[in-house]
XYZ file of C-alpha atoms in Angstrom:
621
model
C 0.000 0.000 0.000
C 1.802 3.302 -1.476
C 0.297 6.780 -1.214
C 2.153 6.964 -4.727
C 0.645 4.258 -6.206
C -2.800 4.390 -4.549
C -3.257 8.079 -4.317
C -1.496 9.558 -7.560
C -4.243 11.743 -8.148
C -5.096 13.103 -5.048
C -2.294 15.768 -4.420
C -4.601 18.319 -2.873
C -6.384 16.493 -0.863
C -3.300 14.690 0.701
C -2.057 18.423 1.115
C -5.155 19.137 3.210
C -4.884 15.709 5.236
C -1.318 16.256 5.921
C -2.073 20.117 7.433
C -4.935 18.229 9.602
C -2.496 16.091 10.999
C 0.015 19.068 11.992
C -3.587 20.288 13.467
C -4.134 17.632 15.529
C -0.382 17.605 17.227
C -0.643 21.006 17.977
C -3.841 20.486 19.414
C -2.229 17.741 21.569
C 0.297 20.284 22.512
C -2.005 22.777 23.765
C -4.035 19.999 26.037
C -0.645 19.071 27.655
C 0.158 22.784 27.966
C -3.474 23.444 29.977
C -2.612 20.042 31.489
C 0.606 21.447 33.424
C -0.964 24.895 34.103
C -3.621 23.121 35.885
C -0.777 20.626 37.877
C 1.015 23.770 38.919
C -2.180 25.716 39.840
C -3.281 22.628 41.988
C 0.088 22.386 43.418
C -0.004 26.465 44.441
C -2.861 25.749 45.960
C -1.778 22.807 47.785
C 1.197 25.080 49.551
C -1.109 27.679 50.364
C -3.822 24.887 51.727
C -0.649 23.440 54.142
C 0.952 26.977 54.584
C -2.478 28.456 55.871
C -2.751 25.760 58.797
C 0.550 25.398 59.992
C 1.212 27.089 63.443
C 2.412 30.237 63.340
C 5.564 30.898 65.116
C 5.417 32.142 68.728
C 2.089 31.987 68.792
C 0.225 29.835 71.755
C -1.246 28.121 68.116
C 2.285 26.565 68.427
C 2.025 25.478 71.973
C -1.005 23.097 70.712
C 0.984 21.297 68.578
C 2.709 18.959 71.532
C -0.411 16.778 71.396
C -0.216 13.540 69.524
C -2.985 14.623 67.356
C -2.446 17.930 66.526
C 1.924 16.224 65.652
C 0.151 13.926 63.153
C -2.096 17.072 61.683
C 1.364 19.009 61.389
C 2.653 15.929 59.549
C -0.523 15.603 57.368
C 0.441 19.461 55.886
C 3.764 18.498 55.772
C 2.919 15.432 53.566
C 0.437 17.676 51.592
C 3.241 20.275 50.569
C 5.515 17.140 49.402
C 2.155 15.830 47.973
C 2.029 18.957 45.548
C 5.614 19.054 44.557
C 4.866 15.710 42.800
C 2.817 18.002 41.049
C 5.154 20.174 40.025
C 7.566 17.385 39.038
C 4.688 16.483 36.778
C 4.256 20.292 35.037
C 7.893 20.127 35.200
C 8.597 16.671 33.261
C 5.337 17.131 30.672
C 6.255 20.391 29.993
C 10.115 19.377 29.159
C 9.799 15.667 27.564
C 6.206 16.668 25.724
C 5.452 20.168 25.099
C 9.089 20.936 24.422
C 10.046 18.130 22.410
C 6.567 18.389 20.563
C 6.655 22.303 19.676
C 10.143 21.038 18.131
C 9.272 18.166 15.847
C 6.431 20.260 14.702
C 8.427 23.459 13.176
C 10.721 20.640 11.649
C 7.439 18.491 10.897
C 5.698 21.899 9.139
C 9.275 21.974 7.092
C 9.461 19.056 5.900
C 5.979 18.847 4.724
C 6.530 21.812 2.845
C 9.322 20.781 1.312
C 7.645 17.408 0.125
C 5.100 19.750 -1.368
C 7.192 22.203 -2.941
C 8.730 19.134 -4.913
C 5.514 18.167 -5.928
C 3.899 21.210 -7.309
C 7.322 21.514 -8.900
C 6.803 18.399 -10.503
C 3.749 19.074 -12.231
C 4.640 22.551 -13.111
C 7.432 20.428 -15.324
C 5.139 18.206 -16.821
C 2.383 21.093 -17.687
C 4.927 22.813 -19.343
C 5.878 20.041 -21.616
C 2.266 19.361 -22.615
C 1.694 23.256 -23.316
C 5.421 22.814 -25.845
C 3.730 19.533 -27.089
C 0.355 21.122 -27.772
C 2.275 24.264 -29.393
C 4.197 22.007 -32.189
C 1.268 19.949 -32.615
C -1.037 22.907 -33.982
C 2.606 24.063 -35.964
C 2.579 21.036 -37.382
C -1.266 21.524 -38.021
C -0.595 24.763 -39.610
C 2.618 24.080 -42.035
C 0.514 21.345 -43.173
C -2.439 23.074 -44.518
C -0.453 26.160 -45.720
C 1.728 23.437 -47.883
C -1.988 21.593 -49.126
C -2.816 24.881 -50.291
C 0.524 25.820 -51.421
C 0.530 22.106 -53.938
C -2.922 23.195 -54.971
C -2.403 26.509 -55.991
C 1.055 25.325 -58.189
C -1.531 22.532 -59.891
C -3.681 25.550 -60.789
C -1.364 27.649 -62.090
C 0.579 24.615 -64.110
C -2.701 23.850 -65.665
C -3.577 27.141 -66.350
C -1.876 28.532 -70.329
C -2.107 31.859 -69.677
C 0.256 31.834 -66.845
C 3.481 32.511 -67.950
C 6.043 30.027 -67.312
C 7.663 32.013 -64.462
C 4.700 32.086 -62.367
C 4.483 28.293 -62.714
C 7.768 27.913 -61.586
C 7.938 30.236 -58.944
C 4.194 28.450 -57.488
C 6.265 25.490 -57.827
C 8.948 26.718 -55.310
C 7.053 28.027 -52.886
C 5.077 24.780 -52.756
C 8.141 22.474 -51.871
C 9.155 25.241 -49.534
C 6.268 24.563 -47.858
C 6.481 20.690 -47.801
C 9.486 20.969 -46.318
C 8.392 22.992 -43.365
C 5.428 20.504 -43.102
C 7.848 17.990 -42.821
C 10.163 19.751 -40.240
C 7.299 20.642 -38.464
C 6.218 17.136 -38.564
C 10.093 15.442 -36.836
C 9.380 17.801 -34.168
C 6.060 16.850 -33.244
C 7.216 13.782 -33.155
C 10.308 14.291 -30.973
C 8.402 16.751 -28.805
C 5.725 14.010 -28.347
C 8.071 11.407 -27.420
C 9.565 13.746 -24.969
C 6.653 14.661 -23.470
C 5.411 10.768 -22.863
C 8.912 10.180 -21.183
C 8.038 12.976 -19.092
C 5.082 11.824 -18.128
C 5.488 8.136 -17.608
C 8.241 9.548 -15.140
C 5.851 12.151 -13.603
C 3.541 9.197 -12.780
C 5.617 6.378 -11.773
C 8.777 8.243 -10.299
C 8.590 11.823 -9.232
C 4.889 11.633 -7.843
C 5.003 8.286 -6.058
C 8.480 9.398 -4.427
C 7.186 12.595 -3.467
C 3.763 10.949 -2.039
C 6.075 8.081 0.174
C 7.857 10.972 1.545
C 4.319 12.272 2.672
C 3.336 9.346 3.523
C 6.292 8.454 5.665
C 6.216 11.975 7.134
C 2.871 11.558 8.037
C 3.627 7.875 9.871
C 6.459 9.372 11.861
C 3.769 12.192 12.782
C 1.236 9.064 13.840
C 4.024 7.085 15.870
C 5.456 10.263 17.446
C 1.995 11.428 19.336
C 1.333 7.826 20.358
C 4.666 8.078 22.274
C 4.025 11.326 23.611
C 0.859 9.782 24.879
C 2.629 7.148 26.799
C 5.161 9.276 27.881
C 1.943 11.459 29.001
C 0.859 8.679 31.404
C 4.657 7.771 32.347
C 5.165 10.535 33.953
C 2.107 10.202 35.978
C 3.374 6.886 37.029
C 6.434 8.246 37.923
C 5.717 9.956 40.762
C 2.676 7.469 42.045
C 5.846 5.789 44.468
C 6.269 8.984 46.178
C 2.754 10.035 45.948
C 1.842 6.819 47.784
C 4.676 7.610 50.467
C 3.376 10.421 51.027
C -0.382 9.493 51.795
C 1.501 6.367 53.673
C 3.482 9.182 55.800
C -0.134 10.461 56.488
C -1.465 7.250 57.732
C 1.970 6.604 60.067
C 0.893 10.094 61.207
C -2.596 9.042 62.018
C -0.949 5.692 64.095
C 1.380 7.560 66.055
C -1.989 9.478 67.656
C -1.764 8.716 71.026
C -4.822 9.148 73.108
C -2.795 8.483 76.437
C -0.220 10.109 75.842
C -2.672 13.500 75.239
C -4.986 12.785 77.860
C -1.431 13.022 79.896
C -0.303 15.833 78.659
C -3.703 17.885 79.428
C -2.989 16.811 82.950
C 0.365 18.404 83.053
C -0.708 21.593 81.438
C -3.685 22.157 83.248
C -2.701 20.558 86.693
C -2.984 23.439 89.617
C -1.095 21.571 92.335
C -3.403 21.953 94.687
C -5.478 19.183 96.873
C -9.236 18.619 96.397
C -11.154 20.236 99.421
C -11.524 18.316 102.340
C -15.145 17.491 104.519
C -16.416 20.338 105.830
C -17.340 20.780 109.303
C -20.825 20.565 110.710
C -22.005 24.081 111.804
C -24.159 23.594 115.198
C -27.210 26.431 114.681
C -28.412 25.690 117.837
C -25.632 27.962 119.444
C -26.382 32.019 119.005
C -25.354 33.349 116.274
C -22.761 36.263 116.684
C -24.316 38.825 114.360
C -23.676 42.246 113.928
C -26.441 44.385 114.416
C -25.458 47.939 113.552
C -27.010 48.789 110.002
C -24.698 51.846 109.767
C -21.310 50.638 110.644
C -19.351 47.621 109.499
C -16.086 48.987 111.360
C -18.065 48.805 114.941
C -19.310 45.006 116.626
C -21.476 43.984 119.394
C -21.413 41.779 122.564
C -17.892 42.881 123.071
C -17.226 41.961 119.259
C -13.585 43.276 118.309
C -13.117 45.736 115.456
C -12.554 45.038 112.303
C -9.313 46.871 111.200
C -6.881 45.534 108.340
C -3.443 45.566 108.467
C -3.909 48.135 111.927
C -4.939 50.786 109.615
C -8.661 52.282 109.591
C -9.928 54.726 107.516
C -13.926 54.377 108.056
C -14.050 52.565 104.771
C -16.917 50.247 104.621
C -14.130 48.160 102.745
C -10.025 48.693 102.392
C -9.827 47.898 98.944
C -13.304 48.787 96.859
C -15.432 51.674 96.429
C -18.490 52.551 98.777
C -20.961 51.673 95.214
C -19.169 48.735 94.178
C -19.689 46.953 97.677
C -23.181 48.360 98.028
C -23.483 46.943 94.235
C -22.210 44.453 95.196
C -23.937 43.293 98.769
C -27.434 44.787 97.605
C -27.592 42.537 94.234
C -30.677 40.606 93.934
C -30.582 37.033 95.585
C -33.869 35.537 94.470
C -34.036 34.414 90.994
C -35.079 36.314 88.277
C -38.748 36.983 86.834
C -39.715 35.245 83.191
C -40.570 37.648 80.824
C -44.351 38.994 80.351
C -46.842 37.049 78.040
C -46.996 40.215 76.841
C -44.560 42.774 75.380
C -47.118 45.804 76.413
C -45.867 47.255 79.436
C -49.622 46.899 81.246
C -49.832 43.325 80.586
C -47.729 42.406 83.582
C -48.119 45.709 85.840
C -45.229 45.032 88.349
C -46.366 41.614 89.243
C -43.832 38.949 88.243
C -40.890 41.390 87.645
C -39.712 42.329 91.047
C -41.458 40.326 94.185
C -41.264 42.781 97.082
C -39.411 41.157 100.073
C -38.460 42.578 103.234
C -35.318 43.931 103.244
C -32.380 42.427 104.996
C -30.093 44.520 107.528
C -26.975 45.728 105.522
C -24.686 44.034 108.095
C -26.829 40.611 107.860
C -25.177 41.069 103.693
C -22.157 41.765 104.970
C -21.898 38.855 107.243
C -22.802 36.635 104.122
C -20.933 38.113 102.155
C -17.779 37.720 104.353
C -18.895 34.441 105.444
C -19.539 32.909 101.537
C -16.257 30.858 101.194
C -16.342 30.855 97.515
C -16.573 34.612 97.396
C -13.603 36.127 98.900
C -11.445 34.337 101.199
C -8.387 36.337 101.222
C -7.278 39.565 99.796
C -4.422 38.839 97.793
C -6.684 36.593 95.695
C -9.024 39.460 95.061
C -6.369 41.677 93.697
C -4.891 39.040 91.662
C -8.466 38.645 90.543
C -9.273 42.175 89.517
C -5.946 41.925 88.131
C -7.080 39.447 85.580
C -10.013 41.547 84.749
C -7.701 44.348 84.297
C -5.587 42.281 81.489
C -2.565 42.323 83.535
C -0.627 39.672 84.218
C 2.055 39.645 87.011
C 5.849 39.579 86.712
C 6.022 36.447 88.541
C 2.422 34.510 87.523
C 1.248 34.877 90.810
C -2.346 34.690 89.400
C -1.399 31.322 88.132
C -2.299 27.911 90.310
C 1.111 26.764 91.817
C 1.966 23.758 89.070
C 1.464 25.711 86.148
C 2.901 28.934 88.044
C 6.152 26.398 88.420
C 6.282 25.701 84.609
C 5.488 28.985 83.929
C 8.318 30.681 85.514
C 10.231 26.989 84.670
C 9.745 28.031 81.239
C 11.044 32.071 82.168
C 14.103 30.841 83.556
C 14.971 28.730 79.989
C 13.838 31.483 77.807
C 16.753 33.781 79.965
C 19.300 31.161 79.798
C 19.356 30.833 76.380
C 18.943 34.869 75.870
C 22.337 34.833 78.434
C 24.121 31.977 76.373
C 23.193 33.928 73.246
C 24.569 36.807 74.462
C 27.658 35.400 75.936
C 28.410 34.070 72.210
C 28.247 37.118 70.957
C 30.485 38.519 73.337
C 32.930 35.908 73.092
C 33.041 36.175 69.098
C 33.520 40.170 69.652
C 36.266 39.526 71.798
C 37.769 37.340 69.250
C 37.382 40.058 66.347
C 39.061 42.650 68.974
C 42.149 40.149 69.657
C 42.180 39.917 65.548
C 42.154 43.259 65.177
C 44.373 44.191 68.310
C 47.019 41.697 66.123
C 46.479 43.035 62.833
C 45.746 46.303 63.115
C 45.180 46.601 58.730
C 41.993 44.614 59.179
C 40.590 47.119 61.488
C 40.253 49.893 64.444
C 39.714 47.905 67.921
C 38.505 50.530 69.304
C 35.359 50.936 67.074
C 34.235 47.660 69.546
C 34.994 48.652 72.777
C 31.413 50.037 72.554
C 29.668 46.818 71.813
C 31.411 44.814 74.294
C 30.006 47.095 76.865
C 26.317 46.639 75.551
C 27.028 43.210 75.661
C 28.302 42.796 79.006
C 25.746 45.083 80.427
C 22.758 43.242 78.260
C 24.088 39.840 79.783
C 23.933 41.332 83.492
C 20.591 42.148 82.934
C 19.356 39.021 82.089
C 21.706 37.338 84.955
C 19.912 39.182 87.284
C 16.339 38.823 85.562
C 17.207 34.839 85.741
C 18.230 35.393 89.280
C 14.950 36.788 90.607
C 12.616 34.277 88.481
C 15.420 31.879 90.013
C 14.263 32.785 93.360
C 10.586 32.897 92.424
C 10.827 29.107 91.230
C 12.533 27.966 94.185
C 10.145 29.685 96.152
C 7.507 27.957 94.352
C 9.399 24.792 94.580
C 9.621 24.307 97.953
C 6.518 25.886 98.957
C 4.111 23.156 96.998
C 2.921 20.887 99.649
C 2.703 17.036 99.815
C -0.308 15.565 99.762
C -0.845 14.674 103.033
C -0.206 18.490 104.234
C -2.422 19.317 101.241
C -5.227 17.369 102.948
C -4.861 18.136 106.075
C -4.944 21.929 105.024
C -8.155 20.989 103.293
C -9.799 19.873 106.037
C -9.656 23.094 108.214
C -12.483 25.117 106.869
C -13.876 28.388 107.617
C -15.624 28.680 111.018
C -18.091 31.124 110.765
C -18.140 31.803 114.760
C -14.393 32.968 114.883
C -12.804 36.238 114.506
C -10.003 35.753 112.313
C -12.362 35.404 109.168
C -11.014 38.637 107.534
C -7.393 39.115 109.095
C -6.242 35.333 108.418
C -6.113 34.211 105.052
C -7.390 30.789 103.600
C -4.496 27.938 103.883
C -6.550 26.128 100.820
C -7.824 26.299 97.113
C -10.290 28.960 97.158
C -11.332 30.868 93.472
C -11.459 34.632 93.431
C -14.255 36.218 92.021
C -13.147 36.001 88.641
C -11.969 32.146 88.857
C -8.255 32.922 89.547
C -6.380 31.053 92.223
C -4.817 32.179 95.682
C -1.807 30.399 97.258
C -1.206 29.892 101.032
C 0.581 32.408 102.615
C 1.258 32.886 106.728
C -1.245 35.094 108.605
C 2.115 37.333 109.614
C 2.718 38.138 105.863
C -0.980 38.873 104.721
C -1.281 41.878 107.661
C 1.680 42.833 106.516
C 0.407 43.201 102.655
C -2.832 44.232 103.133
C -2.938 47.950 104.222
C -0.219 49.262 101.640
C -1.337 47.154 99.219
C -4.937 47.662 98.849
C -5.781 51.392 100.312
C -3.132 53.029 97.934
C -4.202 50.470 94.682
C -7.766 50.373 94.777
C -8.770 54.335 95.878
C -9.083 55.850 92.567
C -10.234 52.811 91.193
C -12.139 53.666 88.132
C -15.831 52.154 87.333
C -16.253 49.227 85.200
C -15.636 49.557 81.586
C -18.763 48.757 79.357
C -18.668 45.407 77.513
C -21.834 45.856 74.953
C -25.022 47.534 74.798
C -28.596 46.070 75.426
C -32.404 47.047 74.141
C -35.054 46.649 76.917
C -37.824 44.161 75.292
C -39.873 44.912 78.069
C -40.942 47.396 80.916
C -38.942 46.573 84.164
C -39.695 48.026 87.453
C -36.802 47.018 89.701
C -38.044 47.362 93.336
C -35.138 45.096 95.324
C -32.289 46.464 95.999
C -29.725 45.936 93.631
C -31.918 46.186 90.916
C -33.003 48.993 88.650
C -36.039 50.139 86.129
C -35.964 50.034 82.643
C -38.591 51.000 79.906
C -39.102 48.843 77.303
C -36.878 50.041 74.348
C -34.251 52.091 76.349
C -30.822 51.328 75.105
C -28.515 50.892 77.730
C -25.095 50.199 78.444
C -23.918 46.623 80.002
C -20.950 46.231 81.997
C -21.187 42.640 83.180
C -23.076 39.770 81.407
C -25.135 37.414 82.797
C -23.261 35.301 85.259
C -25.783 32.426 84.958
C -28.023 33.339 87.656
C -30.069 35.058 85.340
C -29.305 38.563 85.988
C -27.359 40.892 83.615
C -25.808 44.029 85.517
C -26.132 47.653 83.439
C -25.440 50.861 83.507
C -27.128 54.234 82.885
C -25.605 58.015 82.420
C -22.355 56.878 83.789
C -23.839 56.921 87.375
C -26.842 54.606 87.514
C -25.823 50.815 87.752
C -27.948 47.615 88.669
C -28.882 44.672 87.874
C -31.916 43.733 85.284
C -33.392 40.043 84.490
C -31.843 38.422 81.162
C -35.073 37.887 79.736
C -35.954 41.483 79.714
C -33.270 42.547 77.408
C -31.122 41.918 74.129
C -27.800 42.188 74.739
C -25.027 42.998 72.052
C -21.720 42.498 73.270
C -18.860 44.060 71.782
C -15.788 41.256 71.521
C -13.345 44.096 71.229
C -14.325 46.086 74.634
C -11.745 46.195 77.325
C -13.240 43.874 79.733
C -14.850 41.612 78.035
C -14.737 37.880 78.630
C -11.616 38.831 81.316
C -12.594 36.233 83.580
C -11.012 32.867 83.329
């Protein structure tokens, strides 16, 4: 089967196959070009998937990562970036053993076929030009003929004729065999012409064309054979990087074994471990003895039946309380105690008129608050843990964690100490290599001034003091620390002495035990010596100017609230008012109006909108 042969008369449409098959590679071409494009694109996006959940650096996102889980979840995006540069080795290897080498053989492919063609149409330029010089001498040889016909007839004519003189006759005569004779030449090269001409063309047909038309042919084979290998070299390199593609999804499984549920479950235990000794029983309170009340209404400073007064730290200033303001503690002692009303059926004010929104109830001495307040354990059970408290709420954080329970204070300031050490070795490096540069210097004096460093050693030196001394007094802080956590049997028996409500060292001896501050921070034991001793400087000077409670939100009133208790206070329905501590989960949400009008209001009579970003909000821990 020959395209020469076969196909001898179908040049043009073999020239318009041909250009169909250069069509159909470049076509090829451009689906492996979209086909990297799309590998690197899915690889880009890949990174940025794996980039955009790994930890950031000193960030407590990082501190997460020392759980089993959250390792084999940092491995997973670890495996995910290697996972898309096997993408990119895909791009990478299509674009340089296909698209390359394809783009190539094409220009030469487009060449060749042209040149095929060019020999072609050359071909039968050749052979139209000898028809058109065979077709010429045939119609000479058409025309000498007749012109020498009618040359022999007119000499016949004039020989027969008597009249014509004998001249004429012969002169007819001459021009007659003149013109046989060019009939005759005209004739020989008819006939050579036409012999030329059939050479030509036998050759045309059975030599130029059907070498011409293999060379096509051939072309167009190599074209067939050299897109089929593409094709496998398309899904070669594919299967080249399956082996690492499947290490890396078998990396993510090994991941996913190496979780640890233990091992996490232990490690929440050491972050989150206080130190401190569950509470022991507590003590049975006999009733049937009389109660040692204080029945003043006007003065917490002065006590009956011989009652001693209550001073702090030997220092008295007629303060209803050392350390807050007179309308935070009255805030404070007068906030409603029974729960609060559900909202009206109705949202028109006269629907409930007063009824279920604030039950009138006889009001309780101000002393008889104060005694509960003093005597509610889980209130306030020592100062120090009140300021370390309202420290929290504050945002600040103390130099030596003091606000933190006594285990993770130890880490904590465990952790302090390493930080310093390795800012002191850093700094001693530096110092030594400075001290080298000045002996290199102080030796060969070309390379530079040893002077110009005198300077930097002294930063140095004083930078590394610094932090000797910083290490020294977290040192002294973790030692403390250290040897003041108790064994458990000390814990216990701590535990076990409770407040007695019928003493008088409830506010001038501090709790031995685990008691929460108001906010949920944690106090540590301390001697009753040292808290007199920290009280009255302390407290008076920190707390005078205190200033009020920073709003956290806003809230609408849904409904019409007539707060009649103290503690409480009346709202309209659709006053917008400002809220400065959410609801605790007692039901009651404490607000504020005109910067001097503060109380508390039930949840279900308002809408709160809390602002995330307001100083104060969610402080408490």
């Amino acid at each position: 089967m020959s395209w020469g042969t076969e196909l001898w008369d179908q040049f043009d449409n073999l020239e318009k196959h041909t250009q169909w098959g250069i069509d159909i590679l470049e076509k090829y071409i451009k689906f492996v070009k979209e086909r990297t494009e799309i590998e690197l694109s899915y690889a880009k996006q890949l990174r940025n998937l794996s980039k955009k959940y790994q930890p950031k650096k000193n960030s407590k996102e990082e501190e997460e990562y020392k759980y089993t889980a959250c390792k084999a979840f940092l491995s997973t995006l670890n495996e995910m970036n290697d996972y898309a540069g096997q993408h990119e080795v895909i791009s990478e290897n299509m674009t340089s053993q296909i698209t390359v080498d394809l783009t190539r053989y094409v220009q030469e492919l487009k060449q060749e076929r042209k040149s095929n063609f060019h020999d072609g149409r050359k071909a039968q330029q050749h052979i139209e030009t000898c028809w058109k010089q065979l077709e010429s001498s045939k119609r000479r040889f058409e025309r000498d003929c007749k012109e020498a016909d009618r040359a022999q007839q007119y000499f016949e004519k004039m020989d027969a004729d008597i009249n014509v003189t004998k001249a004429d006759v012969e002169k007819a005569r001459q021009q007659a065999q003149i013109r046989q004779q060019m009939a005759e030449d005209s004739k020989a090269d008819y006939s050579l012409i036409l012999q030329r001409f059939n050479q030509e063309q036998w050759e045309y047909y059975h030599t130029h064309i059907p070498n011409i038309f293999q060379k096509i042919q051939e072309m167009e084979e190599r074209r067939i054979v050299r897109i089929g290998e593409s094709m496998k070299t398309y899904a070669e390199v594919d299967r080249q990087v399956i082996p690492i593609i499947g290490k890396c999804l078998d990396g993510i499984v090994k991941a996913a074994e190496s979780i640890d549920q233990k091992n996490d479950s232990q490690l929440v235990v050491e972050a989150y471990k206080s130190g401190f000794e569950p509470p022991g029983d507590i003590e049975f309170e006999d009733y049937t003895q009389p109660m040692k009340r204080t029945v003043s209404d006007n003065s917490l400073s002065s006590s009956k039946e011989g009652k001693p007064e209550l001073r702090f730290g030997g220092k008295s200033k007629g303060k209803l309380w050392p350390f807050i303001k007179k309308n935070k503690l009255m805030s404070l002692l007068t906030s409603p105690h029974q729960p609060p009303p559900p909202p009206p059926a109705s949202a028109s004010p006269s629907a409930v008129p007063n009824g279920p929104q604030s039950p009138k109830q006889p009001k309780e001495p101000l002393s008889h608050r104060f005694n509960e307040f003093m005597t509610s354990k889980p209130k306030i059970h020592c100062f120090r843990s009140l300021k370390r408290g309202l420290s929290l709420k504050l945002g600040v954080t103390p130099e030596d964690f003091s606000n933190f329970p006594p285990e993770q204070r130890r880490k904590k300031l465990q952790q302090k100490v390493d930080d310093l050490n390795r800012e002191i070795q850093k700094e001693t490096d530096q110092r030594d290599a400075i001290t080298k540069m000045k002996d290199v210097y102080l030796k060969n004096p070309q390379m530079g001034d040893p002077a110009s460093l005198d300077q930097k050693l002294t930063e140095v030196t004083q930078n590394i003091e610094k932090l000797r001394l910083e290490a020294q007094k977290f040192e002294a802080w973790l030692a403390e620390v250290e040897g003041r956590l108790p064994a458990r049997s000390e814990q216990a028996r701590r535990q076990s002495g409770l407040y007695d409500g019928q003493t008088h060292q409830t506010v001038t001896n501090c709790a031995q035990d685990r008691e929460s501050s108001p906010d949920g921070s944690y106090t540590e034991e301390q001697s009753q010596e040292s808290e007199h001793k920290a009280l009255a400087p302390d407290f008076d000077d920190e707390f005078d100017d205190e200033e009020p409670l920073p709003a956290i939100g806003t809230c609408k009133a849904l409904y019409t609230f007539e707060g009649q208790n103290e503690g409480t206070i009346s709202v309209v329905e659709g006053e917008t008012l400002s809220v400065i501590e959410e609801d605790k989960g007692d039901g009651w949400t404490r607000i504020r109006r005109n910067e001097d009008e503060e109380g508390y209001v039930p949840t279900s009579y308002v809408e709160v909108y809390l602002d995330k970003n307001a100083k104060g909000a969610k402080t408490y821990i």
